[in-house]
Amino acid sequence: MKRSFKNPPVRGDAPFPGDPAALLDALPLGVLITDKEGRTLHANLLAHGLPDEAAHAVERILAKVKNSQPALETVELAKPDGRQLNLLISATALRDRRGEFAGAVVAIGDISREREQEREAARRNTQLESLLRHAPMGIALIDENLRYTAFTSVPEPLGQPRQVMNGGKIEDSVKPHHSPEVAAEVIKLHKTVLETGIPAKGTGWRFTRPDGSHYYADWELRRVSDGSKVLGLIGTAVDVTPHIETRNELEKLKDNLEQTVKERTAELARANATVATILETIADGYFATDAAWRVTYFNRTAELLTGIAGSKITGKRLWDTIPATPTFREPLRRVMADRRPEYFETAELHRGKWLEFSVYPSADGGLIVSLRDITARKTTEQELLRLCSLDLVGQMAAGISHEVRNPLTTVKGFLQLLARKPSYAGDKDVLELMISEIDRATGIITQFLSVAKTTPGEAVVADLNAIIANLHPLLESACLEHGKNLVLCTDQAIPTQLVNEKEIRQLLLNLVNNAIEAMQTKGRQVTVGTVRLSRREAALFVRDEGTGIPADITAKIGTPFMTTKDKGTGLGLATCYAIARRNNASVEFTTSPAGTTFSVRFKAGR
């Protein structure tokens, strides 16, 4: 129900002379003017048709004003369209000249818009609080006095509980948990951002909670302004504790891994050093190549066996340094292509040494090559073959010595008888030739027996230099007869040897005769000498200045019946080898286009 307030004409004795209606109607408020009895003297347009709730409120306010009480009241009404109507009603007492209560002026204002704005602001504040409460990061609002006005709890700024920080100052939250220097720096930082407007940020800062626990956060601090007015600061912080802890754990794992790698690397280096030491000290040579034939490793023994310095071949192509002879090149190429091991022997690589090669494919596509000096084994094999030949000669000599020499002796005797008869005087030359040939055949048989002989003769302690001195006139005569010079080069410090002097003289004569026959040009020199090898060992040698022994027969030297002479028997050197063996010695030789040297090395003891 609405109540109407009438506007009777104002009487001349009314408190307000004149007609204020036009002025009051222009006001944006509803205005009522009453007398002291509460009767309406005037009501402007907006005061007409007030709902009952508003009229009752006016009556209550008039009663309060009459009794000199505060007169202000709000009324909330529902409009027919369902919207809310909010009225603010206030009254002011009117006094006459005597100060007596004469009436009141009632103002009725529609504050529905303001109340809606308040309610909207409240809703926004509620939303902001909800946002701050549920935000996944820490947000703090700080006023211009550096007091907290709002903040989230994730994470709680600086590790402080909400009840401590609510309305509290920055300095009150940082001083209890930080050193004076750090606290002063934090406060200065906030003041600087507030004054300059330059944002500040930090990454991975460590904060301490009251319980002593820690967490890490990335933070940023910015100034908030409304136009030219500075409102305060807003700080954000993101909890990066899991990330930092994970990073720290990864750092630990990394450090542990690096330490493990260092230890394993050191172990591998020690293992490699051990392997390298082994490879450098073993008797076998080793070298390795990559898939492009570049040499990646060449040990010391390989240097000695090939005569090539490792520094000159490492890093270079194999074929640029080592001659690519067929017997060496082809097996390596087959292994590189087929990836199957191969084994071969050759004497072409270095100064006639026999080398045994084992070639394997490596995991990196290259080769691993092992080489071994088998010269001694080859020499032994050749000696064994020679001894087998000597054994055959011995068997032949034993079988034919009596069967051939005895008939030859008989034939020689009859030829000598015939040569004495006058009837054969005309054939004397023929008979003497036949007798000389029989003597020659007998000499060959004697050499057969000497080569085949295995038991040593009577041995005595002899001086090799003395044996040479005793034979010197004979040797010099033989040399001069063929236009050669004899030179003696004896070592007076050699030890004596237990030998058969007769056989050693025969050995020396054979070697000197071979040296003389090896030199076709007159004026060349034959050198005979001795050399001390050790306290109990010595060697006898004969050197010529011939053209050397052909390479294709060096392996056959000492084999019975092997000769390059037109009238040779091939038993001279075979006899020397046999004599040396019976006298606990060995025969060695070196040869080149400048000459050949045969050495007889006498071993200690017998």
Coordinates of C-alpha atoms in Angstrom, one line a residue, residues 220-486:
E220 CA 58.7 -11.3 -9.2
L221 CA 57.8 -7.9 -7.7
R222 CA 56.0 -5.2 -9.6
R223 CA 54.6 -1.8 -8.7
V224 CA 50.8 -1.2 -9.1
S225 CA 49.5 2.2 -10.1
D226 CA 46.2 3.8 -10.9
G227 CA 47.2 6.4 -13.4
S228 CA 49.6 8.7 -11.6
K229 CA 48.7 7.3 -8.1
V230 CA 50.9 4.5 -6.7
L231 CA 48.7 1.9 -5.1
G232 CA 51.4 -0.5 -3.9
L233 CA 53.1 -3.7 -5.0
I234 CA 52.1 -7.0 -6.2
G235 CA 54.4 -10.0 -5.7
T236 CA 54.1 -13.4 -7.3
A237 CA 55.9 -16.5 -6.3
V238 CA 55.9 -20.0 -7.9
D239 CA 56.8 -23.0 -5.8
V240 CA 59.6 -24.7 -7.7
T241 CA 60.7 -26.9 -4.8
P242 CA 60.1 -30.2 -6.8
H243 CA 62.0 -28.8 -9.7
I244 CA 64.9 -27.6 -7.6
E245 CA 64.9 -30.8 -5.6
T246 CA 64.8 -32.8 -8.9
R247 CA 67.6 -30.5 -10.3
N248 CA 69.7 -31.0 -7.1
E249 CA 69.1 -34.7 -7.3
L250 CA 70.1 -34.7 -11.0
E251 CA 73.2 -32.6 -10.1
K252 CA 74.1 -35.2 -7.5
L253 CA 73.5 -38.0 -10.0
K254 CA 75.5 -36.0 -12.6
D255 CA 78.4 -35.5 -10.1
N256 CA 78.2 -39.2 -9.2
L257 CA 78.1 -40.1 -12.9
E258 CA 81.0 -37.8 -13.6
Q259 CA 83.0 -39.3 -10.8
T260 CA 82.1 -42.8 -12.0
V261 CA 83.2 -41.8 -15.5
K262 CA 86.4 -40.4 -14.2
E263 CA 87.1 -43.5 -12.2
R264 CA 86.2 -45.8 -15.2
T265 CA 88.3 -43.6 -17.5
A266 CA 91.2 -43.8 -15.1
E267 CA 90.8 -47.6 -14.9
L268 CA 90.5 -47.7 -18.7
A269 CA 93.6 -45.5 -19.0
R270 CA 95.5 -47.8 -16.6
A271 CA 94.3 -50.9 -18.5
N272 CA 95.3 -49.3 -21.8
A273 CA 98.7 -48.4 -20.3
T274 CA 99.1 -52.0 -19.1
V275 CA 98.1 -53.3 -22.5
A276 CA 100.4 -50.8 -24.2
T277 CA 103.2 -51.8 -21.8
I278 CA 102.6 -55.5 -22.6
L279 CA 102.4 -54.8 -26.4
E280 CA 105.6 -52.7 -26.2
T281 CA 107.5 -55.3 -24.2
I282 CA 106.4 -58.7 -25.7
A283 CA 108.6 -60.4 -28.2
D284 CA 106.0 -60.2 -31.0
G285 CA 105.5 -57.2 -33.2
Y286 CA 102.0 -55.7 -33.5
F287 CA 100.5 -53.0 -35.7
A288 CA 97.0 -51.9 -36.5
T289 CA 95.3 -50.1 -39.4
D290 CA 91.9 -48.5 -40.0
A291 CA 89.6 -49.2 -42.9
A292 CA 91.6 -46.6 -45.0
W293 CA 94.9 -48.5 -44.5
R294 CA 96.2 -45.8 -42.1
V295 CA 98.4 -47.2 -39.4
T296 CA 97.0 -46.4 -36.0
Y297 CA 99.5 -48.4 -33.8
F298 CA 103.0 -49.7 -34.3
N299 CA 104.8 -51.2 -31.3
R300 CA 108.5 -51.3 -30.6
T301 CA 109.1 -54.9 -31.6
A302 CA 107.4 -54.1 -35.0
E303 CA 109.9 -51.3 -35.4
L304 CA 112.8 -53.7 -34.7
L305 CA 111.5 -56.4 -37.0
T306 CA 110.7 -54.1 -39.9
G307 CA 113.4 -51.5 -39.5
I308 CA 110.7 -48.8 -39.6
A309 CA 110.3 -46.2 -36.9
G310 CA 106.7 -46.0 -35.5
S311 CA 106.8 -42.2 -35.6
K312 CA 107.4 -42.4 -39.4
I313 CA 104.5 -44.8 -40.2
T314 CA 101.8 -44.0 -37.6
G315 CA 99.0 -42.0 -39.2
K316 CA 100.2 -42.7 -42.7
R317 CA 98.9 -45.3 -45.2
L318 CA 100.6 -48.6 -44.8
W319 CA 101.6 -48.9 -48.4
D320 CA 103.3 -45.5 -48.4
T321 CA 106.0 -46.8 -46.0
I322 CA 106.1 -50.6 -46.3
P323 CA 106.8 -52.1 -49.8
A324 CA 103.7 -53.6 -51.2
T325 CA 105.3 -56.9 -52.3
P326 CA 102.9 -59.6 -53.5
T327 CA 103.6 -62.0 -50.7
F328 CA 102.9 -59.3 -48.1
R329 CA 100.2 -57.2 -49.8
E330 CA 97.8 -59.8 -51.1
P331 CA 97.0 -61.6 -47.8
L332 CA 96.3 -58.3 -46.1
R333 CA 94.0 -57.2 -48.9
R334 CA 92.1 -60.5 -48.7
V335 CA 91.6 -60.1 -45.0
M336 CA 90.4 -56.5 -45.4
A337 CA 87.9 -57.6 -48.1
D338 CA 86.7 -61.0 -46.7
R339 CA 87.1 -60.2 -43.0
R340 CA 88.7 -63.7 -42.3
P341 CA 92.1 -64.2 -40.6
E342 CA 95.1 -65.3 -42.7
Y343 CA 98.6 -66.5 -41.8
F344 CA 101.7 -66.3 -44.0
E345 CA 105.5 -66.1 -43.9
T346 CA 107.9 -63.9 -45.9
A347 CA 111.5 -62.9 -46.0
E348 CA 111.0 -59.9 -48.3
L349 CA 110.2 -57.3 -45.7
H350 CA 113.4 -56.5 -43.9
R351 CA 117.0 -57.5 -44.6
G352 CA 116.2 -61.2 -45.4
K353 CA 114.6 -61.8 -42.0
W354 CA 111.9 -64.5 -42.0
L355 CA 108.7 -63.1 -40.5
E356 CA 105.5 -64.9 -39.6
F357 CA 102.4 -62.8 -40.0
S358 CA 99.0 -63.4 -38.4
V359 CA 96.4 -60.9 -39.8
Y360 CA 92.9 -60.4 -38.2
P361 CA 90.0 -58.1 -39.1
S362 CA 89.3 -55.5 -36.4
A363 CA 86.0 -54.2 -35.2
D364 CA 86.5 -50.7 -36.7
G365 CA 86.9 -52.1 -40.2
G366 CA 90.7 -52.2 -40.2
L367 CA 93.3 -54.8 -39.5
I368 CA 95.3 -56.1 -36.5
V369 CA 98.6 -57.7 -37.6
S370 CA 100.9 -59.8 -35.5
L371 CA 104.4 -60.5 -36.7
R372 CA 107.1 -62.7 -35.3
D373 CA 110.8 -63.3 -36.2
I374 CA 111.0 -66.9 -37.3
T375 CA 114.5 -66.6 -38.8
A376 CA 115.9 -69.0 -36.1
R377 CA 113.2 -71.5 -36.8
K378 CA 113.7 -71.3 -40.5
T379 CA 117.4 -71.7 -40.0
T380 CA 116.7 -74.7 -37.8
E381 CA 114.4 -76.1 -40.5
Q382 CA 117.1 -75.6 -43.1
E383 CA 119.7 -77.2 -40.8
L384 CA 117.4 -80.1 -40.3
L385 CA 117.0 -80.5 -44.0
R386 CA 120.7 -80.3 -44.4
L387 CA 121.2 -82.8 -41.6
C388 CA 118.7 -85.1 -43.3
S389 CA 120.8 -84.7 -46.5
L390 CA 124.0 -85.5 -44.5
D391 CA 122.3 -88.5 -43.0
L392 CA 121.4 -89.7 -46.5
V393 CA 125.0 -89.1 -47.6
G394 CA 126.2 -91.1 -44.6
Q395 CA 124.0 -94.0 -45.4
M396 CA 125.2 -93.8 -49.0
A397 CA 128.8 -93.5 -47.9
A398 CA 128.5 -96.4 -45.5
G399 CA 126.9 -98.5 -48.3
I400 CA 129.3 -97.7 -51.1
S401 CA 132.6 -96.9 -49.3
H402 CA 133.7 -100.6 -49.3
E403 CA 131.7 -101.6 -52.4
V404 CA 133.3 -98.8 -54.5
R405 CA 136.7 -98.1 -52.9
N406 CA 137.9 -101.6 -52.8
P407 CA 137.3 -102.3 -56.5
L408 CA 138.8 -98.9 -57.3
T409 CA 141.9 -99.9 -55.3
T410 CA 142.2 -103.2 -57.3
V411 CA 141.8 -101.4 -60.6
K412 CA 144.4 -98.8 -59.6
G413 CA 146.8 -101.6 -58.7
F414 CA 146.5 -103.3 -62.0
L415 CA 146.9 -100.0 -63.9
Q416 CA 150.1 -99.4 -62.0
L417 CA 151.4 -102.9 -63.0
L418 CA 150.5 -102.3 -66.6
A419 CA 152.3 -98.9 -66.6
R420 CA 155.5 -100.7 -65.5
K421 CA 155.4 -103.1 -68.5
P422 CA 157.5 -102.1 -71.6
S423 CA 154.7 -103.2 -73.9
Y424 CA 152.5 -100.5 -72.5
A425 CA 155.1 -97.7 -72.5
G426 CA 153.2 -96.0 -75.3
D427 CA 150.1 -95.9 -73.2
K428 CA 151.8 -94.5 -70.1
D429 CA 150.0 -91.1 -70.3
V430 CA 146.6 -92.7 -70.6
L431 CA 147.3 -95.1 -67.7
E432 CA 148.5 -92.2 -65.5
L433 CA 145.3 -90.2 -66.3
M434 CA 143.2 -93.2 -65.4
I435 CA 145.1 -93.6 -62.1
S436 CA 144.7 -89.9 -61.3
E437 CA 140.9 -90.1 -61.9
I438 CA 140.7 -93.2 -59.6
D439 CA 142.6 -91.1 -57.0
R440 CA 140.0 -88.3 -57.5
A441 CA 137.1 -90.8 -57.1
T442 CA 138.8 -92.1 -53.9
G443 CA 139.1 -88.6 -52.6
I444 CA 135.4 -88.0 -53.2
I445 CA 134.6 -91.1 -51.3
T446 CA 136.8 -90.0 -48.4
Q447 CA 134.9 -86.7 -48.4
F448 CA 131.7 -88.7 -48.3
L449 CA 132.9 -90.4 -45.2
S450 CA 134.0 -87.1 -43.6
V451 CA 130.6 -85.5 -44.2
A452 CA 128.7 -88.6 -42.9
K453 CA 130.9 -88.9 -39.8
T454 CA 128.9 -88.1 -36.7
T455 CA 131.2 -88.9 -33.8
P456 CA 133.8 -86.3 -32.9
G457 CA 137.5 -87.0 -33.2
E458 CA 140.1 -86.6 -30.5
A459 CA 139.6 -83.1 -29.1
V460 CA 142.3 -81.0 -27.4
V461 CA 142.3 -77.5 -25.9
A462 CA 143.5 -75.4 -28.8
D463 CA 144.1 -71.8 -29.6
L464 CA 142.3 -70.8 -32.8
N465 CA 144.9 -68.1 -33.5
A466 CA 147.7 -70.7 -33.2
I467 CA 145.9 -72.9 -35.8
I468 CA 145.7 -69.9 -38.2
A469 CA 149.4 -69.1 -37.6
N470 CA 150.4 -72.7 -38.4
L471 CA 148.4 -72.7 -41.7
H472 CA 149.4 -69.1 -42.6
P473 CA 152.2 -70.1 -45.1
L474 CA 149.9 -72.6 -46.9
L475 CA 147.0 -70.2 -47.0
E476 CA 149.2 -67.4 -48.2
S477 CA 150.7 -69.6 -50.9
A478 CA 147.3 -70.6 -52.1
C479 CA 146.2 -66.9 -52.3
L480 CA 149.3 -65.8 -54.1
E481 CA 149.0 -68.6 -56.6
H482 CA 145.6 -67.2 -57.7
G483 CA 146.6 -63.5 -57.5
K484 CA 144.9 -62.8 -54.2
N485 CA 146.1 -61.2 -51.0
L486 CA 145.8 -62.8 -47.5

